[in-house]
Coordinates of C-alpha atoms and ligand atoms in Angstrom, one line a residue:
X1 CA -67.0 -7.5 108.1
X2 CA -66.0 -7.5 111.4
X3 CA -65.1 -4.5 113.6
X4 CA -61.2 -3.4 113.7
X5 CA -59.2 -2.5 116.4
X6 CA -55.3 -1.4 115.9
X7 CA -53.5 -1.4 119.2
X8 CA -50.0 -0.6 120.5
X9 CA -48.7 0.9 116.9
X10 CA -47.1 4.3 116.9
X11 CA -49.6 6.5 114.8
X12 CA -48.7 9.4 112.2
X13 CA -51.7 11.3 111.4
X14 CA -50.1 14.7 110.3
X15 CA -53.7 15.9 109.1
X16 CA -54.7 15.5 112.7
X17 CA -51.6 16.8 114.0
X18 CA -51.0 13.2 115.7
X19 CA -47.0 12.9 115.2
X20 CA -45.8 9.6 116.8
X21 CA -48.4 8.8 119.5
X22 CA -49.5 5.5 120.8
X23 CA -53.5 5.4 120.2
X24 CA -55.7 3.1 119.1
X25 CA -57.8 3.1 115.8
X26 CA -60.9 1.8 115.7
X27 CA -62.8 0.9 112.5
X28 CA -66.5 -0.1 112.5
X29 CA -68.3 -0.6 108.6
X30 CA -65.3 0.5 106.7
X31 CA -64.8 3.6 108.4
X32 CA -62.9 5.1 111.4
X33 CA -64.8 5.8 114.5
X34 CA -64.4 6.6 118.1
X35 CA -64.9 3.5 119.0
X36 CA -66.3 0.1 118.4
X37 CA -68.4 -1.6 120.9
X38 CA -68.6 -5.4 121.4
X39 CA -67.0 -8.0 119.1
X40 CA -63.8 -6.6 117.1
X41 CA -60.8 -8.0 115.6
X42 CA -57.7 -6.8 117.0
X43 CA -54.3 -6.2 115.3
X44 CA -51.5 -6.2 117.9
X45 CA -49.2 -3.4 116.1
X46 CA -46.5 -3.7 118.8
X47 CA -43.3 -2.3 117.3
X48 CA -44.6 -0.9 114.7
X49 CA -45.7 2.3 112.9
X50 CA -49.3 3.3 111.8
X51 CA -50.0 5.5 108.9
X52 CA -52.8 6.4 106.6
X53 CA -53.3 4.5 103.3
X54 CA -51.0 6.0 100.8
X55 CA -52.3 8.3 98.2
X56 CA -50.1 8.3 95.2
X57 CA -51.2 11.6 93.2
X58 CA -49.3 11.0 89.7
X59 CA -48.9 7.3 88.5
X60 CA -49.5 6.1 84.8
X61 CA -50.7 3.0 85.4
X62 CA -54.0 2.4 82.7
X63 CA -54.8 3.2 79.7
X64 CA -53.9 3.4 75.9
X65 CA -50.3 4.7 76.2
X66 CA -49.3 2.3 79.4
X67 CA -50.7 -0.6 76.9
X68 CA -48.5 0.4 74.2
X69 CA -45.7 0.7 76.6
X70 CA -46.3 -2.8 77.3
X71 CA -46.5 -4.0 73.8
X72 CA -43.2 -2.1 73.0
X73 CA -41.3 -3.4 76.0
X74 CA -41.7 -7.8 75.9
X75 CA -38.3 -7.6 77.6
X76 CA -39.9 -5.7 80.4
X77 CA -41.1 -9.2 81.6
X78 CA -37.8 -9.6 83.5
X79 CA -38.2 -13.2 85.1
X80 CA -37.7 -11.6 88.5
X81 CA -41.0 -9.8 87.8
X82 CA -43.0 -12.8 86.8
X83 CA -45.4 -13.5 89.7
X84 CA -47.3 -16.8 89.4
X85 CA -50.9 -16.9 90.6
X86 CA -51.9 -18.0 94.0
X87 CA -55.3 -19.4 95.5
X88 CA -56.7 -15.5 95.6
X89 CA -54.3 -13.8 92.9
X90 CA -53.7 -14.0 89.4
X91 CA -50.6 -14.5 87.7
X92 CA -48.6 -11.2 86.3
X93 CA -45.6 -9.7 84.8
X94 CA -43.4 -6.3 84.3
X95 CA -40.8 -4.4 85.9
X96 CA -41.8 -0.9 84.4
X97 CA -45.1 -1.5 83.0
X98 CA -46.6 -3.9 85.3
X99 CA -49.6 -6.0 83.7
X100 CA -53.1 -4.9 85.6
X101 CA -53.9 -6.9 88.3
X102 CA -50.2 -6.9 89.6
X103 CA -50.6 -3.1 89.8
X104 CA -53.1 -3.4 92.4
X105 CA -51.1 -6.1 94.4
X106 CA -47.6 -4.4 93.9
X107 CA -49.3 -1.2 95.6
X108 CA -51.1 -2.7 98.0
X109 CA -48.1 -4.4 99.5
X110 CA -46.3 -0.7 99.5
X111 CA -49.5 0.4 101.9
X112 CA -50.8 2.3 98.9
X113 CA -54.8 2.6 98.6
X114 CA -55.3 5.3 96.0
X115 CA -53.9 5.9 92.7
X116 CA -54.3 8.7 90.2
X117 CA -53.6 8.2 86.5
X118 CA -52.6 11.4 85.5
X119 CA -53.0 11.7 81.6
X120 CA -56.3 10.2 79.9
X121 CA -56.9 11.2 76.5
X122 CA -60.8 11.9 76.0
X123 CA -61.2 9.4 73.1
X124 CA -59.1 6.6 75.2
X125 CA -61.0 7.2 78.3
X126 CA -63.1 3.8 77.9
X127 CA -59.6 1.8 77.8
X128 CA -58.7 3.6 80.6
X129 CA -61.7 2.5 82.6
X130 CA -61.6 -1.2 81.6
X131 CA -58.1 -1.1 82.6
X132 CA -58.8 0.4 86.2
X133 CA -61.7 -2.6 86.3
X134 CA -58.8 -4.9 86.3
X135 CA -56.6 -3.3 88.8
X136 CA -58.0 -4.4 92.2
X137 CA -58.0 -3.1 95.5
X138 CA -57.0 0.4 95.3
X139 CA -59.5 3.3 94.6
X140 CA -58.3 5.3 91.0
X141 CA -59.4 8.7 89.3
X142 CA -58.2 9.7 86.0
X143 CA -57.3 13.4 84.6
X144 CA -58.4 14.0 81.5
X145 CA -56.0 15.8 78.9
X146 CA -56.9 19.6 78.3
X147 CA -53.7 21.6 77.4
X148 CA -54.0 21.1 73.4
X149 CA -57.8 20.5 73.0
X150 CA -59.2 22.3 70.0
X151 CA -62.5 23.6 71.8
X152 CA -60.5 24.3 75.0
X153 CA -58.2 26.7 73.0
X154 CA -61.0 28.0 70.9
X155 CA -62.9 29.2 74.0
X156 CA -59.6 31.0 75.8
X157 CA -59.0 32.7 72.3
X158 CA -62.7 34.0 72.4
X159 CA -62.2 34.5 76.1
X160 CA -65.5 32.4 76.8
X161 CA -64.6 31.2 80.0
X162 CA -67.9 30.3 81.2
X163 CA -68.3 27.6 77.9
X164 CA -65.1 26.7 78.7
X165 CA -65.8 25.7 82.1
X166 CA -68.8 24.3 81.2
X167 CA -67.0 22.5 78.5
X168 CA -64.6 21.0 80.8
X169 CA -67.3 19.9 83.4
X170 CA -69.1 18.3 80.6
X171 CA -65.9 16.1 79.8
X172 CA -65.3 15.3 83.3
X173 CA -68.8 14.0 83.3
X174 CA -68.7 11.7 80.1
X175 CA -65.4 10.6 80.3
X176 CA -65.9 10.0 84.0
X177 CA -62.8 12.3 85.1
X178 CA -61.4 13.7 88.2
X179 CA -59.4 17.3 87.4
X180 CA -57.9 19.4 84.8
X181 CA -54.2 17.9 83.2
X182 CA -52.5 19.9 80.9
X183 CA -49.3 18.9 79.1
X184 CA -46.9 20.6 77.3
X185 CA -49.8 23.4 76.7
X186 CA -50.0 24.2 72.9
X187 CA -46.7 22.4 72.2
X188 CA -48.7 18.9 71.9
X189 CA -50.9 20.6 69.0
X190 CA -48.1 22.1 67.1
X191 CA -46.3 18.7 67.2
X192 CA -48.9 17.6 64.7
X193 CA -47.0 20.1 62.7
X194 CA -43.8 18.9 63.5
X195 CA -43.4 21.7 65.7
X196 CA -43.1 22.7 69.5
X197 CA -43.6 25.7 71.7
X198 CA -40.3 27.2 73.2
X199 CA -41.8 29.6 75.3
X200 CA -45.2 30.7 77.2
X201 CA -45.6 33.3 74.8
X202 CA -45.0 31.3 71.5
X203 CA -47.8 30.7 69.2
X204 CA -50.2 28.0 68.9
X205 CA -50.5 27.3 65.2
X206 CA -54.1 27.9 63.9
X207 CA -55.2 28.8 67.0
X208 CA -53.9 32.3 67.9
X209 CA -53.4 31.5 71.6
X210 CA -50.2 31.0 73.7
X211 CA -49.2 28.5 76.2
X212 CA -49.6 31.3 78.8
X213 CA -53.3 31.8 77.8
X214 CA -53.9 28.4 77.9
X215 CA -52.7 27.8 81.5
X216 CA -54.2 31.0 82.8
X217 CA -57.6 30.0 81.1
X218 CA -58.2 26.6 82.2
X219 CA -56.6 27.9 85.6
X220 CA -59.7 30.4 85.5
X221 CA -62.1 27.9 84.4
X222 CA -61.1 25.4 87.1
X223 CA -61.6 28.0 89.5
X224 CA -65.0 28.9 88.5
X225 CA -65.8 25.2 88.6
X226 CA -64.4 25.1 92.5
X227 CA -62.7 21.6 91.3
X228 CA -61.2 19.7 94.2
X229 CA -57.8 19.7 92.7
X230 CA -55.7 22.6 91.2
X231 CA -55.0 22.3 87.7
X232 CA -52.3 19.8 87.3
X233 CA -49.8 20.8 84.7
X234 CA -46.8 19.2 82.9
X235 CA -44.7 22.7 81.6
X236 CA -43.3 23.1 78.7
X237 CA -40.0 22.4 77.5
X238 CA -39.8 19.6 79.6
X239 CA -36.4 17.6 80.0
X240 CA -34.4 20.6 78.2
X241 CA -31.2 22.2 79.7
X242 CA -32.5 25.8 81.2
X243 CA -36.1 25.0 81.2
X244 CA -36.5 26.3 85.0
X245 CA -37.2 29.9 83.2
X246 CA -40.3 28.4 81.8
X247 CA -41.1 26.5 84.9
X248 CA -40.9 29.6 86.9
X249 CA -43.1 31.8 84.3
X250 CA -45.5 29.2 84.6
X251 CA -45.7 29.6 88.3
X252 CA -45.9 33.3 88.2
X253 CA -48.4 33.1 85.4
X254 CA -51.4 32.3 87.7
X255 CA -50.0 34.6 90.6
X256 CA -53.3 36.4 90.5
X257 CA -56.0 33.5 90.3
X258 CA -57.6 32.9 93.2
X259 CA -58.4 29.7 94.8
X260 CA -61.9 28.7 95.4
X261 CA -62.9 27.5 98.6
X262 CA -60.4 26.0 100.8
X263 CA -57.5 25.2 98.8
X264 CA -54.9 27.7 98.7
X265 CA -53.1 26.3 95.6
X266 CA -54.2 27.2 91.8
X267 CA -51.6 25.1 90.0
X268 CA -49.9 21.8 90.4
X269 CA -46.4 21.4 88.5
X270 CA -46.1 17.7 88.3
X271 CA -42.6 15.7 88.0
X272 CA -41.0 18.9 88.6
X273 CA -37.6 17.7 88.5
X274 CA -37.9 17.2 85.0
X275 CA -38.3 21.0 84.7
X276 CA -36.0 22.1 87.3
X277 CA -32.8 22.3 84.9
X278 CA -30.3 25.3 84.4
X279 CA -27.6 25.3 81.8
X280 CA -27.7 25.7 78.3
X281 CA -26.4 22.1 77.2
X282 CA -26.2 18.6 78.1
X283 CA -22.4 19.6 79.2
X284 CA -23.1 22.6 81.2
X285 CA -26.5 20.6 82.7
X286 CA -27.2 21.6 86.3
X287 CA -29.6 22.0 89.1
X288 CA -32.1 24.8 89.6
X289 CA -34.2 22.9 92.2
X290 CA -32.7 25.6 94.9
X291 CA -34.4 28.3 92.5
X292 CA -37.8 26.0 92.1
X293 CA -37.8 25.8 96.1
X294 CA -37.0 29.4 96.8
X295 CA -40.4 30.6 94.8
X296 CA -42.3 27.6 96.5
X297 CA -40.6 28.5 99.7
X298 CA -42.3 31.9 99.4
X299 CA -45.4 31.6 97.5
X300 CA -48.5 29.4 98.5
X301 CA -50.3 28.9 95.3
X302 CA -48.1 26.4 93.8
X303 CA -47.5 22.9 94.4
X304 CA -45.5 20.2 93.0
X305 CA -44.5 16.5 92.8
X306 CA -41.1 15.2 92.0
X307 CA -40.7 12.9 89.4
X308 CA -37.8 11.1 91.1
X309 CA -35.2 9.3 88.8
X310 CA -34.4 5.7 89.9
X311 CA -31.4 3.7 88.9
X312 CA -32.6 0.0 88.1
X313 CA -31.1 -2.5 87.1
X314 CA -33.7 -2.5 83.8
X315 CA -34.6 0.1 81.4
X316 CA -37.7 2.0 82.6
X317 CA -40.8 2.8 80.0
X318 CA -40.8 6.7 79.4
X319 CA -44.6 7.7 78.4
X320 CA -46.3 10.8 78.0
X321 CA -49.0 13.0 76.1
X322 CA -45.8 15.2 75.6
X323 CA -45.3 13.8 71.8
X324 CA -42.3 16.2 71.2
X325 CA -40.4 15.1 74.2
X326 CA -40.4 12.0 73.4
X327 CA -39.4 12.4 69.9
X328 CA -36.3 14.6 71.4
X329 CA -35.9 11.6 74.2
X330 CA -35.9 8.8 71.4
X331 CA -32.9 11.2 69.7
X332 CA -31.1 11.5 72.6
X333 CA -30.7 7.8 72.7
X334 CA -33.6 6.1 74.3
X335 CA -32.4 2.6 75.7
X336 CA -28.7 2.9 75.8
X337 CA -28.2 -0.2 77.8
X338 CA -29.2 -3.6 76.7
X339 CA -26.9 -3.2 73.7
X340 CA -29.6 -2.1 71.8
X341 CA -28.9 0.9 69.7
X342 CA -29.7 4.3 71.5
X343 CA -33.2 5.2 70.8
X344 CA -33.8 2.4 68.6
X345 CA -38.0 2.1 69.6
X346 CA -40.1 4.4 70.0
X347 CA -43.9 5.1 69.3
X348 CA -45.8 8.4 69.1
X349 CA -49.3 8.6 69.2
X350 CA -52.0 11.4 67.9
X351 CA -55.4 10.9 69.1
X352 CA -57.7 13.2 66.9
X353 CA -57.5 17.1 67.4
X354 CA -57.1 16.6 71.3
X355 CA -53.9 15.2 72.6
X356 CA -50.8 13.3 71.5
X357 CA -48.4 10.5 73.0
X358 CA -45.0 9.1 72.8
X359 CA -43.5 6.0 74.8
X360 CA -39.7 5.5 74.7
X361 CA -37.7 2.7 76.9
X362 CA -34.9 4.8 78.9
X363 CA -32.2 3.7 81.0
X364 CA -31.3 5.9 83.8
X365 CA -27.3 5.3 84.8
X366 CA -25.5 6.8 87.7
X367 CA -22.5 6.7 85.4
X368 CA -24.3 9.1 82.8
X369 CA -23.9 12.9 84.3
X370 CA -27.0 14.1 83.1
X371 CA -28.8 11.0 84.8
X372 CA -26.7 11.5 87.8
X373 CA -27.7 15.2 87.9
X374 CA -31.3 14.3 87.5
X375 CA -31.3 12.0 90.2
X376 CA -29.9 14.3 92.9
X377 CA -32.3 17.1 91.6
X378 CA -35.4 14.9 92.5
X379 CA -34.1 14.7 96.0
X380 CA -32.9 18.5 96.4
X381 CA -36.4 19.4 95.6
X382 CA -38.0 17.5 98.6
X383 CA -35.1 18.5 100.8
X384 CA -35.0 22.1 100.3
X385 CA -38.8 22.7 101.1
X386 CA -40.2 24.4 104.0
X387 CA -43.7 23.8 103.7
X388 CA -44.1 20.0 103.0
X389 CA -47.7 20.3 102.1
X390 CA -46.7 21.8 99.1
X391 CA -44.5 18.7 97.8
X392 CA -45.2 14.9 96.9
X393 CA -43.4 12.1 96.5
X394 CA -43.8 10.5 92.9
X395 CA -41.1 8.7 90.4
X396 CA -43.7 9.7 87.7
X397 CA -44.1 5.7 87.3
X398 CA -42.8 4.7 85.0
X399 CA -41.0 7.8 83.7
X400 CA -38.4 8.5 86.5
X401 CA -38.7 4.9 87.4
X402 CA -41.4 2.1 88.8
X403 CA -43.4 3.0 91.7
X404 CA -42.0 -0.3 93.2
X405 CA -39.0 1.7 94.1
X406 CA -40.5 4.4 96.4
X407 CA -39.1 2.5 99.7
X408 CA -35.7 3.0 98.0
X409 CA -36.7 6.9 97.5
X410 CA -37.8 7.1 101.2
X411 CA -34.6 5.4 102.1
X412 CA -32.5 8.3 100.3
X413 CA -34.8 11.3 101.8
X414 CA -34.6 9.8 105.3
X415 CA -31.3 8.5 105.5
X416 CA -28.1 10.9 104.6
X417 CA -25.5 8.1 104.7
X418 CA -27.7 6.1 102.2
X419 CA -28.2 9.0 99.5
X420 CA -24.4 10.2 99.9
X421 CA -23.4 6.7 99.3
X422 CA -25.2 6.5 96.0
X423 CA -24.0 10.3 95.2
X424 CA -20.2 9.8 96.4
X425 CA -19.4 6.3 95.5
X426 CA -22.0 5.5 92.6
X427 CA -22.7 8.5 90.9
X428 CA -20.8 10.4 87.8
X429 CA -19.0 13.2 90.0
X430 CA -21.1 16.0 88.0
X431 CA -24.0 15.1 90.6
X432 CA -22.1 16.4 93.4
X433 CA -20.4 19.3 91.8
X434 CA -24.0 20.3 89.4
X435 CA -26.4 20.2 92.6
X436 CA -26.1 21.1 96.2
X437 CA -27.2 17.6 97.3
X438 CA -23.7 16.7 99.1
X439 CA -24.2 19.9 101.4
X440 CA -27.8 19.0 102.5
X441 CA -28.1 17.1 106.0
X442 CA -31.5 17.1 106.2
X443 CA -33.3 13.6 106.8
X444 CA -37.0 13.4 106.6
X445 CA -39.2 12.7 109.3
X446 CA -41.5 10.0 109.5
X447 CA -44.5 12.5 110.0
X448 CA -43.0 14.4 106.8
X449 CA -42.8 11.3 104.8
X450 CA -46.5 10.4 105.9
X451 CA -47.3 14.0 104.3
X452 CA -45.6 14.0 101.0
X453 CA -47.0 10.4 100.5
X454 CA -50.5 10.6 102.0
X455 CA -51.9 13.5 104.1
X456 CA -50.5 16.0 101.6
X457 CA -51.6 14.2 98.6
X458 CA -55.2 13.6 99.6
X459 CA -55.5 16.9 100.8
X460 CA -54.1 18.4 97.3
X461 CA -56.9 16.3 95.7
X462 CA -59.5 17.6 97.8
X463 CA -60.4 14.3 99.0
X464 CA -61.2 14.7 102.9
X465 CA -62.2 11.3 103.6
X466 CA -58.7 9.9 103.4
X467 CA -54.8 10.8 104.0
X468 CA -56.0 11.0 107.6
X469 CA -57.3 8.7 110.4
X470 CA -59.6 11.0 112.0
X471 CA -63.3 9.8 112.5
X472 CA -65.3 9.6 109.7
X473 CA -62.3 8.8 107.3
X474 CA -62.5 5.7 105.4
X475 CA -60.7 3.0 107.1
X476 CA -57.3 2.8 105.2
X477 CA -54.9 2.1 106.9
X478 CA -51.0 0.8 106.3
X479 CA -48.5 -0.5 109.1
X480 CA -45.0 -0.9 108.9
X481 CA -42.6 -3.0 110.9
X482 CA -40.2 0.0 111.9
X483 CA -39.0 1.1 115.2
X484 CA -38.9 5.2 114.9
X485 CA -36.0 5.3 117.6
X486 CA -34.2 2.5 115.6
X487 CA -34.2 3.6 112.1
X488 CA -31.4 3.2 109.6
X489 CA -31.3 3.3 105.6
X490 CA -31.9 -0.5 105.5
X491 CA -34.6 -0.5 108.2
X492 CA -36.7 2.1 106.0
X493 CA -36.5 0.5 102.8
X494 CA -37.0 -3.1 104.4
X495 CA -40.4 -1.8 106.3
X496 CA -41.8 0.2 103.5
X497 CA -41.2 -2.4 100.9
X498 CA -43.5 -4.9 102.4
X499 CA -46.4 -3.3 104.6
X500 CA -47.0 -5.7 107.9
X501 CA -50.4 -4.5 107.2
X502 CA -52.5 -2.8 104.5
X503 CA -56.0 -2.1 105.4
X504 CA -58.9 -0.8 103.0
X505 CA -62.0 0.2 104.4
X506 CA -61.4 -1.6 107.4
X507 CA -60.9 -5.0 105.5
X508 CA -57.4 -6.8 105.9
X509 CA -55.5 -6.9 102.2
X510 CA -52.4 -7.7 103.2
X511 CA -50.5 -9.1 106.0
X512 CA -46.6 -9.6 106.1
X513 CA -46.7 -8.5 102.4
X514 CA -49.0 -11.2 101.3
X515 CA -52.4 -10.4 99.7
X516 CA -55.1 -11.5 101.9
X517 CA -58.3 -10.3 100.0
X518 CA -58.8 -8.4 96.7
X519 CA -61.9 -6.5 96.6
X520 CA -62.2 -4.0 93.7
X521 CA -61.6 -0.4 94.4
X522 CA -63.6 2.7 93.6
X523 CA -63.5 5.0 91.2
X524 CA -63.4 8.7 91.8
X525 CA -65.0 11.5 89.8
X526 CA -65.2 15.0 90.3
X527 CA -68.1 17.6 89.2
X528 CA -68.1 21.3 88.9
X529 CA -70.7 24.1 90.1
X530 CA -72.0 25.4 86.9
X531 CA -75.4 26.5 85.9
X532 CA -77.4 24.2 83.7
X533 CA -78.0 27.1 81.1
X534 CA -74.4 27.6 80.4
X535 CA -74.1 23.6 79.8
X536 CA -76.9 23.5 77.3
X537 CA -75.5 26.7 75.5
X538 CA -72.0 25.0 75.5
X539 CA -73.6 21.5 74.1
X540 CA -75.5 22.9 71.4
X541 CA -72.3 24.9 70.4
X542 CA -70.0 22.0 70.5
X543 CA -72.7 19.8 68.7
X544 CA -72.6 22.2 65.8
X545 CA -69.0 22.3 65.5
X546 CA -68.7 18.4 65.8
X547 CA -70.3 18.2 62.5
X548 CA -67.7 20.0 60.7
X549 CA -64.3 19.7 62.6
X550 CA -64.4 16.2 63.7
X551 CA -64.3 12.5 62.4
X552 CA -65.4 11.3 65.7
X553 CA -69.0 10.9 66.7
X554 CA -70.6 13.1 69.6
X555 CA -71.8 10.0 71.3
X556 CA -68.4 8.5 71.1
X557 CA -67.3 10.3 74.2
X558 CA -69.5 8.8 76.6
X559 CA -68.1 6.2 78.9
X560 CA -71.2 4.1 80.0
X561 CA -71.9 3.5 83.9
X562 CA -71.5 -0.2 82.9
X563 CA -67.7 0.1 83.0
X564 CA -67.2 2.1 86.4
X565 CA -69.5 -0.2 88.9
X566 CA -67.9 1.7 92.4
X567 CA -68.0 5.6 91.9
X568 CA -67.8 8.0 94.7
X569 CA -68.4 11.8 93.5
X570 CA -66.7 14.8 95.0
X571 CA -68.3 17.9 94.4
X572 CA -67.0 21.5 93.7
X573 CA -67.5 24.3 96.0
Ligands
ZN601 ZN1 -46.8 11.8 84.1

């Protein structure tokens, strides 16, 4: 591959304190260097902005529940999202649950080069990696689900944190995972009995532990292992009015846990928009985003991502390991558009004694008061934050809407006129009365956008080789046709919808919104620090338990190396 020089572009690289400077970027052998000598291909980025490749911290792109979503939604294959094959690309389809190959192409066209699949049931790891193999271009990682796992809950009940850490490390190794994911801790286990948990101190049936103990225990083990990312938590009571109390309780539960290494954050709350609700019912439903922002603005140990709601032409497909929530959503009237009866379609999945899942189609309408308020809450969360390194942009694809809607969200965040147009002219009036959005004048800068979509996410993941354009980083770069001095809402959305260039490790992948090359991405895996003897003790113990507890063979857990030809390991500290 030829060396590459990017000239004349306006560079944004917040991790290296570069905020809109005309500097050259040089890439040699896939990595950013000071200077390439000799023959190099030159990209003239005049009139363009240059950012590190996008890093999406939470997007459901692969695995069993995504595939169930595809099967549940034949109508998701709307014609405008059908893509014919080209000389380089395969055909594909799907609005909210795109097929595998086009998932890679679409992310690349937006300038993203790394994407995290945030919910991998242990027994469905192989399926996840099989789909990863088909998604080209982007690097990927998967977070195994631990929050309702029997071994996890037993170790926490017995306060055997060394063995818990060993178990987590083993699961990360055999499923080829990256970080600890927790979904509705305790609630999904109770759902196997048709129940849920209602507070952090409710009991998990038959395990004698509470959601609070699960969160504290897994955070403790995470720091023992020194894993690169904090525990990644989908809180209890997601989606319900008044749930902000449980969200703040979850944040407080880990105040005393010390992060290991350079990390300041010990707990990441994902798609926080769905957990920032006030009110006691759907009629007095209101935003409590200010309360969440206020807590984050005075505490460094928490980060969040948004879970922004999108008003699409079509229904999206909600999917989560939070089985009891999907049951509730199904009753609330899943897919009310399309003339279908509310909530007519619903899938519930239970994966042995380890995890659950649910899938429900859902249409977010600006005319529906609750949906309009949810839309405003997502934007409030970003705009009320002081430290942008604690908040990241997601739609919780495809839960709030598909990732292809990101440019629209950038527009709302960076241009008050555009978001006020939606708020005041398209939304139910309650969006303005039940939130503070109309009074917020802030418009995000390109530098801030760069933090919440790549620099901050890479840092949160402990990935030092990306999210920035400094020497030694991989040559992942996205370039957009945008003049920072002449930006309006339309120009912002247009520029970010089609990257002028997306470069992956020095190779031009996208030019003017067209795919130019389709290399396969790398799988990112992480490993914690723990003694061999702890691993041996734990393995002996769980092998014995397996004989009595489980219908699954111990050996079924391991995903063989053949499924992951390109791997990069990040070690704990
Ligand atoms: Zn999610």
